[in-house]
N, CA, C and O atoms as a GROMACS GRO file, in nm:
protein
  456
    1UNK      N    1  32.891  25.019   6.497
    1UNK     CA    2  32.785  25.101   6.550
    1UNK      C    3  32.785  25.090   6.702
    1UNK      O    4  32.809  24.983   6.757
    2UNK      N    5  32.759  25.198   6.767
    2UNK     CA    6  32.754  25.202   6.913
    2UNK      C    7  32.620  25.147   6.958
    2UNK      O    8  32.515  25.193   6.913
    3UNK      N    9  32.622  25.051   7.046
    3UNK     CA   10  32.500  24.995   7.104
    3UNK      C   11  32.501  25.029   7.252
    3UNK      O   12  32.557  24.955   7.332
    4UNK      N   13  32.439  25.142   7.290
    4UNK     CA   14  32.446  25.185   7.430
    4UNK      C   15  32.373  25.090   7.523
    4UNK      O   16  32.266  25.038   7.492
    5UNK      N   17  32.433  25.068   7.639
    5UNK     CA   18  32.371  24.983   7.739
    5UNK      C   19  32.330  25.061   7.861
    5UNK      O   20  32.259  25.009   7.948
    6UNK      N   21  32.373  25.185   7.870
    6UNK     CA   22  32.336  25.268   7.984
    6UNK      C   23  32.329  25.413   7.939
    6UNK      O   24  32.375  25.449   7.831
    7UNK      N   25  32.269  25.495   8.024
    7UNK     CA   26  32.247  25.635   7.989
    7UNK      C   27  32.377  25.710   7.962
    7UNK      O   28  32.379  25.802   7.882
    8UNK      N   29  32.487  25.671   8.029
    8UNK     CA   30  32.611  25.744   8.009
    8UNK      C   31  32.667  25.727   7.868
    8UNK      O   32  32.755  25.803   7.828
    9UNK      N   33  32.618  25.631   7.794
    9UNK     CA   34  32.663  25.611   7.656
    9UNK      C   35  32.572  25.682   7.556
    9UNK      O   36  32.602  25.685   7.436
   10UNK      N   37  32.462  25.740   7.602
   10UNK     CA   38  32.368  25.805   7.512
   10UNK      C   39  32.431  25.916   7.428
   10UNK      O   40  32.403  25.924   7.309
   11UNK      N   41  32.516  26.003   7.486
   11UNK     CA   42  32.573  26.110   7.401
   11UNK      C   43  32.651  26.057   7.282
   11UNK      O   44  32.642  26.113   7.173
   12UNK      N   45  32.728  25.951   7.301
   12UNK     CA   46  32.803  25.894   7.188
   12UNK      C   47  32.708  25.835   7.085
   12UNK      O   48  32.729  25.852   6.964
   13UNK      N   49  32.606  25.766   7.131
   13UNK     CA   50  32.508  25.708   7.039
   13UNK      C   51  32.435  25.817   6.963
   13UNK      O   52  32.410  25.805   6.843
   14UNK      N   53  32.400  25.926   7.033
   14UNK     CA   54  32.329  26.036   6.969
   14UNK      C   55  32.415  26.097   6.859
   14UNK      O   56  32.366  26.124   6.750
   15UNK      N   57  32.543  26.118   6.887
   15UNK     CA   58  32.633  26.175   6.787
   15UNK      C   59  32.644  26.083   6.666
   15UNK      O   60  32.639  26.129   6.552
   16UNK      N   61  32.661  25.954   6.691
   16UNK     CA   62  32.672  25.859   6.581
   16UNK      C   63  32.545  25.857   6.497
   16UNK      O   64  32.551  25.857   6.374
   17UNK      N   65  32.429  25.855   6.563
   17UNK     CA   66  32.301  25.854   6.490
   17UNK      C   67  32.281  25.983   6.413
   17UNK      O   68  32.233  25.981   6.300
   18UNK      N   69  32.318  26.096   6.472
   18UNK     CA   70  32.303  26.225   6.404
   18UNK      C   71  32.390  26.229   6.278
   18UNK      O   72  32.347  26.278   6.174
   19UNK      N   73  32.511  26.176   6.288
   19UNK     CA   74  32.598  26.172   6.171
   19UNK      C   75  32.540  26.082   6.063
   19UNK      O   76  32.544  26.115   5.944
   20UNK      N   77  32.485  25.967   6.104
   20UNK     CA   78  32.424  25.877   6.006
   20UNK      C   79  32.304  25.942   5.939
   20UNK      O   80  32.288  25.932   5.818
   21UNK      N   81  32.218  26.007   6.018
   21UNK     CA   82  32.096  26.066   5.965
   21UNK      C   83  32.124  26.187   5.876
   21UNK      O   84  32.077  26.194   5.763
   22UNK      N   85  32.200  26.283   5.929
   22UNK     CA   86  32.216  26.409   5.858
   22UNK      C   87  32.331  26.409   5.758
   22UNK      O   88  32.315  26.461   5.647
   23UNK      N   89  32.445  26.354   5.792
   23UNK     CA   90  32.560  26.356   5.701
   23UNK      C   91  32.565  26.233   5.611
   23UNK      O   92  32.602  26.242   5.494
   24UNK      N   93  32.529  26.119   5.667
   24UNK     CA   94  32.539  25.994   5.592
   24UNK      C   95  32.418  25.959   5.509
   24UNK      O   96  32.426  25.873   5.421
   25UNK      N   97  32.306  26.025   5.536
   25UNK     CA   98  32.185  25.997   5.458
   25UNK      C   99  32.122  25.862   5.488
   25UNK      O  100  32.058  25.803   5.401
   26UNK      N  101  32.141  25.813   5.611
   26UNK     CA  102  32.084  25.684   5.650
   26UNK      C  103  31.958  25.704   5.734
   26UNK      O  104  31.945  25.804   5.806
   27UNK      N  105  31.868  25.609   5.725
   27UNK     CA  106  31.746  25.612   5.806
   27UNK      C  107  31.779  25.560   5.946
   27UNK      O  108  31.755  25.443   5.977
   28UNK      N  109  31.834  25.646   6.030
   28UNK     CA  110  31.874  25.612   6.166
   28UNK      C  111  31.828  25.725   6.256
   28UNK      O  112  31.883  25.835   6.249
   29UNK      N  113  31.728  25.699   6.341
   29UNK     CA  114  31.670  25.808   6.418
   29UNK      C  115  31.752  25.844   6.540
   29UNK      O  116  31.805  25.756   6.608
   30UNK      N  117  31.765  25.974   6.567
   30UNK     CA  118  31.842  26.026   6.679
   30UNK      C  119  31.752  26.035   6.802
   30UNK      O  120  31.647  26.098   6.799
   31UNK      N  121  31.795  25.971   6.911
   31UNK     CA  122  31.723  25.982   7.038
   31UNK      C  123  31.806  26.071   7.129
   31UNK      O  124  31.922  26.043   7.156
   32UNK      N  125  31.745  26.179   7.175
   32UNK     CA  126  31.816  26.272   7.262
   32UNK      C  127  31.728  26.306   7.382
   32UNK      O  128  31.619  26.250   7.397
   33UNK      N  129  31.775  26.397   7.466
   33UNK     CA  130  31.700  26.433   7.586
   33UNK      C  131  31.563  26.493   7.552
   33UNK      O  132  31.466  26.470   7.624
   34UNK      N  133  31.556  26.568   7.443
   34UNK     CA  134  31.428  26.625   7.403
   34UNK      C  135  31.326  26.515   7.370
   34UNK      O  136  31.212  26.519   7.416
   35UNK      N  137  31.370  26.419   7.292
   35UNK     CA  138  31.282  26.308   7.254
   35UNK      C  139  31.235  26.233   7.377
   35UNK      O  140  31.116  26.206   7.392
   36UNK      N  141  31.327  26.199   7.465
   36UNK     CA  142  31.291  26.126   7.588
   36UNK      C  143  31.189  26.204   7.670
   36UNK      O  144  31.088  26.149   7.713
   37UNK      N  145  31.216  26.333   7.691
   37UNK     CA  146  31.129  26.417   7.774
   37UNK      C  147  30.990  26.430   7.712
   37UNK      O  148  30.890  26.415   7.782
   38UNK      N  149  30.983  26.458   7.585
   38UNK     CA  150  30.854  26.474   7.517
   38UNK      C  151  30.776  26.343   7.521
   38UNK      O  152  30.657  26.343   7.554
   39UNK      N  153  30.841  26.233   7.488
   39UNK     CA  154  30.772  26.104   7.487
   39UNK      C  155  30.724  26.064   7.626
   39UNK      O  156  30.614  26.012   7.641
   40UNK      N  157  30.808  26.088   7.727
   40UNK     CA  158  30.767  26.051   7.863
   40UNK      C  159  30.651  26.137   7.911
   40UNK      O  160  30.553  26.084   7.964
   41UNK      N  161  30.659  26.266   7.893
   41UNK     CA  162  30.553  26.356   7.941
   41UNK      C  163  30.420  26.331   7.870
   41UNK      O  164  30.313  26.355   7.928
   42UNK      N  165  30.425  26.284   7.748
   42UNK     CA  166  30.302  26.257   7.675
   42UNK      C  167  30.252  26.114   7.695
   42UNK      O  168  30.150  26.075   7.639
   43UNK      N  169  30.325  26.037   7.774
   43UNK     CA  170  30.282  25.901   7.802
   43UNK      C  171  30.310  25.803   7.690
   43UNK      O  172  30.248  25.696   7.684
   44UNK      N  173  30.402  25.836   7.601
   44UNK     CA  174  30.434  25.750   7.488
   44UNK      C  175  30.544  25.650   7.521
   44UNK      O  176  30.570  25.557   7.445
   45UNK      N  177  30.609  25.669   7.637
   45UNK     CA  178  30.710  25.574   7.684
   45UNK      C  179  30.723  25.588   7.835
   45UNK      O  180  30.678  25.687   7.893
   46UNK      N  181  30.783  25.490   7.897
   46UNK     CA  182  30.810  25.496   8.040
   46UNK      C  183  30.940  25.573   8.063
   46UNK      O  184  31.025  25.580   7.975
   47UNK      N  185  30.952  25.629   8.182
   47UNK     CA  186  31.072  25.707   8.215
   47UNK      C  187  31.199  25.626   8.201
   47UNK      O  188  31.304  25.679   8.165
   48UNK      N  189  31.190  25.497   8.229
   48UNK     CA  190  31.309  25.412   8.224
   48UNK      C  191  31.332  25.348   8.087
   48UNK      O  192  31.418  25.260   8.074
   49UNK      N  193  31.258  25.390   7.986
   49UNK     CA  194  31.275  25.333   7.852
   49UNK      C  195  31.419  25.351   7.805
   49UNK      O  196  31.477  25.458   7.822
   50UNK      N  197  31.474  25.248   7.747
   50UNK     CA  198  31.612  25.252   7.699
   50UNK      C  199  31.624  25.315   7.562
   50UNK      O  200  31.525  25.336   7.492
   51UNK      N  201  31.746  25.344   7.525
   51UNK     CA  202  31.775  25.406   7.396
   51UNK      C  203  31.718  25.323   7.281
   51UNK      O  204  31.651  25.375   7.192
   52UNK      N  205  31.747  25.193   7.284
   52UNK     CA  206  31.702  25.105   7.176
   52UNK      C  207  31.550  25.099   7.168
   52UNK      O  208  31.494  25.091   7.058
   53UNK      N  209  31.482  25.102   7.283
   53UNK     CA  210  31.335  25.100   7.285
   53UNK      C  211  31.278  25.225   7.219
   53UNK      O  212  31.187  25.217   7.137
   54UNK      N  213  31.333  25.340   7.256
   54UNK     CA  214  31.284  25.466   7.198
   54UNK      C  215  31.316  25.474   7.049
   54UNK      O  216  31.234  25.521   6.970
   55UNK      N  217  31.434  25.429   7.013
   55UNK     CA  218  31.470  25.432   6.872
   55UNK      C  219  31.378  25.342   6.790
   55UNK      O  220  31.334  25.379   6.682
   56UNK      N  221  31.348  25.224   6.842
   56UNK     CA  222  31.258  25.132   6.772
   56UNK      C  223  31.120  25.193   6.757
   56UNK      O  224  31.058  25.181   6.651
   57UNK      N  225  31.071  25.259   6.861
   57UNK     CA  226  30.940  25.324   6.856
   57UNK      C  227  30.935  25.427   6.743
   57UNK      O  228  30.839  25.431   6.666
   58UNK      N  229  31.037  25.510   6.735
   58UNK     CA  230  31.042  25.614   6.631
   58UNK      C  231  31.060  25.553   6.492
   58UNK      O  232  30.995  25.596   6.397
   59UNK      N  233  31.147  25.455   6.482
   59UNK     CA  234  31.174  25.398   6.350
   59UNK      C  235  31.057  25.316   6.298
   59UNK      O  236  31.036  25.310   6.177
   60UNK      N  237  30.980  25.255   6.386
   60UNK     CA  238  30.860  25.184   6.341
   60UNK      C  239  30.759  25.285   6.287
   60UNK      O  240  30.699  25.264   6.182
   61UNK      N  241  30.740  25.395   6.361
   61UNK     CA  242  30.645  25.499   6.317
   61UNK      C  243  30.690  25.561   6.185
   61UNK      O  244  30.607  25.585   6.097
   62UNK      N  245  30.818  25.586   6.171
   62UNK     CA  246  30.869  25.648   6.048
   62UNK      C  247  30.881  25.549   5.934
   62UNK      O  248  30.901  25.589   5.819
   63UNK      N  249  30.870  25.421   5.963
   63UNK     CA  250  30.874  25.319   5.859
   63UNK      C  251  30.742  25.305   5.786
   63UNK      O  252  30.734  25.237   5.684
   64UNK      N  253  30.637  25.369   5.840
   64UNK     CA  254  30.505  25.365   5.777
   64UNK      C  255  30.498  25.472   5.668
   64UNK      O  256  30.575  25.567   5.669
   65UNK      N  257  30.405  25.454   5.576
   65UNK     CA  258  30.382  25.556   5.473
   65UNK      C  259  30.324  25.679   5.539
   65UNK      O  260  30.249  25.663   5.635
   66UNK      N  261  30.352  25.800   5.495
   66UNK     CA  262  30.431  25.838   5.378
   66UNK      C  263  30.580  25.853   5.407
   66UNK      O  264  30.658  25.883   5.316
   67UNK      N  265  30.622  25.833   5.533
   67UNK     CA  266  30.762  25.859   5.570
   67UNK      C  267  30.858  25.752   5.522
   67UNK      O  268  30.978  25.777   5.511
   68UNK      N  269  30.809  25.632   5.495
   68UNK     CA  270  30.898  25.522   5.456
   68UNK      C  271  30.981  25.562   5.335
   68UNK      O  272  30.927  25.600   5.231
   69UNK      N  273  31.110  25.551   5.349
   69UNK     CA  274  31.199  25.582   5.238
   69UNK      C  275  31.227  25.730   5.217
   69UNK      O  276  31.308  25.766   5.132
   70UNK      N  277  31.161  25.815   5.292
   70UNK     CA  278  31.179  25.960   5.277
   70UNK      C  279  31.271  26.012   5.386
   70UNK      O  280  31.225  26.039   5.497
   71UNK      N  281  31.397  26.026   5.358
   71UNK     CA  282  31.495  26.071   5.456
   71UNK      C  283  31.459  26.208   5.512
   71UNK      O  284  31.482  26.235   5.630
   72UNK      N  285  31.403  26.296   5.428
   72UNK     CA  286  31.368  26.429   5.475
   72UNK      C  287  31.262  26.424   5.585
   72UNK      O  288  31.262  26.510   5.673
   73UNK      N  289  31.172  26.326   5.582
   73UNK     CA  290  31.074  26.310   5.689
   73UNK      C  291  31.143  26.276   5.820
   73UNK      O  292  31.109  26.332   5.924
   74UNK      N  293  31.241  26.187   5.816
   74UNK     CA  294  31.314  26.147   5.935
   74UNK      C  295  31.388  26.267   5.995
   74UNK      O  296  31.385  26.289   6.116
   75UNK      N  297  31.455  26.343   5.909
   75UNK     CA  298  31.530  26.460   5.954
   75UNK      C  299  31.436  26.566   6.010
   75UNK      O  300  31.464  26.626   6.114
   76UNK      N  301  31.324  26.589   5.942
   76UNK     CA  302  31.228  26.690   5.986
   76UNK      C  303  31.163  26.650   6.118
   76UNK      O  304  31.143  26.736   6.205
   77UNK      N  305  31.130  26.524   6.135
   77UNK     CA  306  31.068  26.476   6.259
   77UNK      C  307  31.161  26.501   6.377
   77UNK      O  308  31.117  26.549   6.482
   78UNK      N  309  31.287  26.469   6.361
   78UNK     CA  310  31.383  26.494   6.469
   78UNK      C  311  31.397  26.644   6.495
   78UNK      O  312  31.398  26.686   6.610
   79UNK      N  313  31.409  26.723   6.390
   79UNK     CA  314  31.425  26.868   6.406
   79UNK      C  315  31.305  26.930   6.477
   79UNK      O  316  31.322  27.020   6.560
   80UNK      N  317  31.184  26.883   6.447
   80UNK     CA  318  31.066  26.937   6.514
   80UNK      C  319  31.061  26.898   6.661
   80UNK      O  320  31.016  26.977   6.744
   81UNK      N  321  31.106  26.777   6.694
   81UNK     CA  322  31.113  26.738   6.835
   81UNK      C  323  31.213  26.827   6.910
   81UNK      O  324  31.188  26.864   7.024
   82UNK      N  325  31.324  26.860   6.847
   82UNK     CA  326  31.422  26.949   6.909
   82UNK      C  327  31.360  27.086   6.935
   82UNK      O  328  31.379  27.143   7.043
   83UNK      N  329  31.287  27.140   6.839
   83UNK     CA  330  31.223  27.271   6.856
   83UNK      C  331  31.123  27.267   6.971
   83UNK      O  332  31.123  27.356   7.056
   84UNK      N  333  31.038  27.165   6.974
   84UNK     CA  334  30.938  27.154   7.082
   84UNK      C  335  31.009  27.138   7.216
   84UNK      O  336  30.969  27.199   7.315
   85UNK      N  337  31.115  27.057   7.220
   85UNK     CA  338  31.188  27.037   7.344
   85UNK      C  339  31.258  27.162   7.394
   85UNK      O  340  31.262  27.186   7.515
   86UNK      N  341  31.313  27.240   7.304
   86UNK     CA  342  31.385  27.362   7.343
   86UNK      C  343  31.291  27.473   7.388
   86UNK      O  344  31.320  27.544   7.484
   87UNK      N  345  31.180  27.488   7.319
   87UNK     CA  346  31.095  27.604   7.342
   87UNK      C  347  30.971  27.579   7.427
   87UNK      O  348  30.918  27.673   7.486
   88UNK      N  349  30.924  27.457   7.435
   88UNK     CA  350  30.800  27.429   7.509
   88UNK      C  351  30.819  27.322   7.616
   88UNK      O  352  30.791  27.347   7.733
   89UNK      N  353  30.865  27.206   7.579
   89UNK     CA  354  30.878  27.093   7.672
   89UNK      C  355  31.017  27.097   7.736
   89UNK      O  356  31.096  27.003   7.725
   90UNK      N  357  31.043  27.209   7.802
   90UNK     CA  358  31.174  27.231   7.862
   90UNK      C  359  31.188  27.150   7.991
   90UNK      O  360  31.088  27.117   8.056
   91UNK      N  361  31.311  27.120   8.028
   91UNK     CA  362  31.336  27.044   8.150
   91UNK      C  363  31.288  27.122   8.272
   91UNK      O  364  31.230  27.065   8.365
   92UNK      N  365  31.311  27.251   8.272
   92UNK     CA  366  31.264  27.339   8.380
   92UNK      C  367  31.165  27.438   8.322
   92UNK      O  368  31.185  27.490   8.212
   93UNK      N  369  31.060  27.463   8.395
   93UNK     CA  370  30.958  27.560   8.354
   93UNK      C  371  30.901  27.532   8.215
   93UNK      O  372  30.909  27.617   8.127
   94UNK      N  373  30.845  27.413   8.194
   94UNK     CA  374  30.786  27.383   8.063
   94UNK      C  375  30.666  27.473   8.035
   94UNK      O  376  30.597  27.517   8.127
   95UNK      N  377  30.642  27.499   7.909
   95UNK     CA  378  30.529  27.582   7.866
   95UNK      C  379  30.420  27.494   7.806
   95UNK      O  380  30.386  27.507   7.689
   96UNK      N  381  30.367  27.405   7.888
   96UNK     CA  382  30.268  27.307   7.841
   96UNK      C  383  30.146  27.373   7.779
   96UNK      O  384  30.092  27.323   7.680
   97UNK      N  385  30.101  27.484   7.836
   97UNK     CA  386  29.980  27.549   7.786
   97UNK      C  387  29.998  27.606   7.646
   97UNK      O  388  29.900  27.627   7.574
   98UNK      N  389  30.123  27.633   7.606
   98UNK     CA  390  30.151  27.690   7.475
   98UNK      C  391  30.204  27.587   7.376
   98UNK      O  392  30.224  27.618   7.258
   99UNK      N  393  30.228  27.467   7.422
   99UNK     CA  394  30.292  27.364   7.340
   99UNK      C  395  30.202  27.319   7.224
   99UNK      O  396  30.083  27.297   7.244
  100UNK      N  397  30.258  27.306   7.104
  100UNK     CA  398  30.179  27.259   6.990
  100UNK      C  399  30.135  27.114   7.006
  100UNK      O  400  30.044  27.069   6.936
  101UNK      N  401  30.198  27.039   7.097
  101UNK     CA  402  30.158  26.900   7.122
  101UNK      C  403  30.061  26.888   7.239
  101UNK      O  404  30.028  26.776   7.280
  102UNK      N  405  30.015  26.999   7.294
  102UNK     CA  406  29.925  26.995   7.410
  102UNK      C  407  29.802  26.906   7.387
  102UNK      O  408  29.764  26.833   7.479
  103UNK      N  409  29.741  26.907   7.269
  103UNK     CA  410  29.624  26.819   7.249
  103UNK      C  411  29.657  26.670   7.264
  103UNK      O  412  29.566  26.589   7.281
  104UNK      N  413  29.783  26.635   7.259
  104UNK     CA  414  29.823  26.495   7.270
  104UNK      C  415  29.860  26.454   7.412
  104UNK      O  416  29.892  26.338   7.436
  105UNK      N  417  29.855  26.549   7.506
  105UNK     CA  418  29.885  26.516   7.646
  105UNK      C  419  29.771  26.432   7.703
  105UNK      O  420  29.655  26.470   7.692
  106UNK      N  421  29.803  26.317   7.765
  106UNK     CA  422  29.698  26.234   7.824
  106UNK      C  423  29.648  26.288   7.957
  106UNK      O  424  29.542  26.249   8.004
  107UNK      N  425  29.725  26.379   8.017
  107UNK     CA  426  29.690  26.436   8.146
  107UNK      C  427  29.750  26.576   8.152
  107UNK      O  428  29.825  26.617   8.063
  108UNK      N  429  29.717  26.649   8.257
  108UNK     CA  430  29.774  26.782   8.275
  108UNK      C  431  29.926  26.771   8.290
  108UNK      O  432  29.975  26.683   8.360
  109UNK      N  433  29.998  26.859   8.226
  109UNK     CA  434  30.144  26.856   8.233
  109UNK      C  435  30.189  26.885   8.375
  109UNK      O  436  30.149  26.986   8.434
  110UNK      N  437  30.271  26.798   8.428
  110UNK     CA  438  30.322  26.817   8.564
  110UNK      C  439  30.449  26.901   8.564
  110UNK      O  440  30.488  26.956   8.667
  111UNK      N  441  30.514  26.911   8.448
  111UNK     CA  442  30.638  26.985   8.441
  111UNK      C  443  30.754  26.911   8.503
  111UNK      O  444  30.864  26.965   8.514
  112UNK      N  445  30.731  26.786   8.543
  112UNK     CA  446  30.838  26.708   8.605
  112UNK      C  447  30.938  26.663   8.499
  112UNK      O  448  30.900  26.628   8.387
  113UNK      N  449  31.062  26.666   8.536
  113UNK     CA  450  31.164  26.614   8.445
  113UNK      C  451  31.146  26.465   8.431
  113UNK      O  452  31.081  26.400   8.512
  114UNK      N  453  31.206  26.412   8.323
  114UNK     CA  454  31.187  26.271   8.297
  114UNK      C  455  31.216  26.192   8.419
  114UNK      O  456  31.205  26.070   8.418
   0.00000   0.00000   0.00000
């Protein structure tokens, strides 16, 4: 398994995790740019949070009921983060006012990249 130590290794780790989650049927959460950006903007992690920190945060949350043991919950959670990241919490020109996660923002969206 790839254990990334720096951001430049994130793409390889993301690919490995995606293969484990979607093709391999393993409970291994994918951390990507969308996840980082959404979590940072909502105050759920610090900008400098590492891959392992973010993965642990997601896997702890998904380890609780009703998601525990339900692979489809893990896959759906990641897919929904991708949709929010692509269409609302974009790196440039985010649409915070239209975002379905807007009620969870601790402050007004600055639109700043991670």
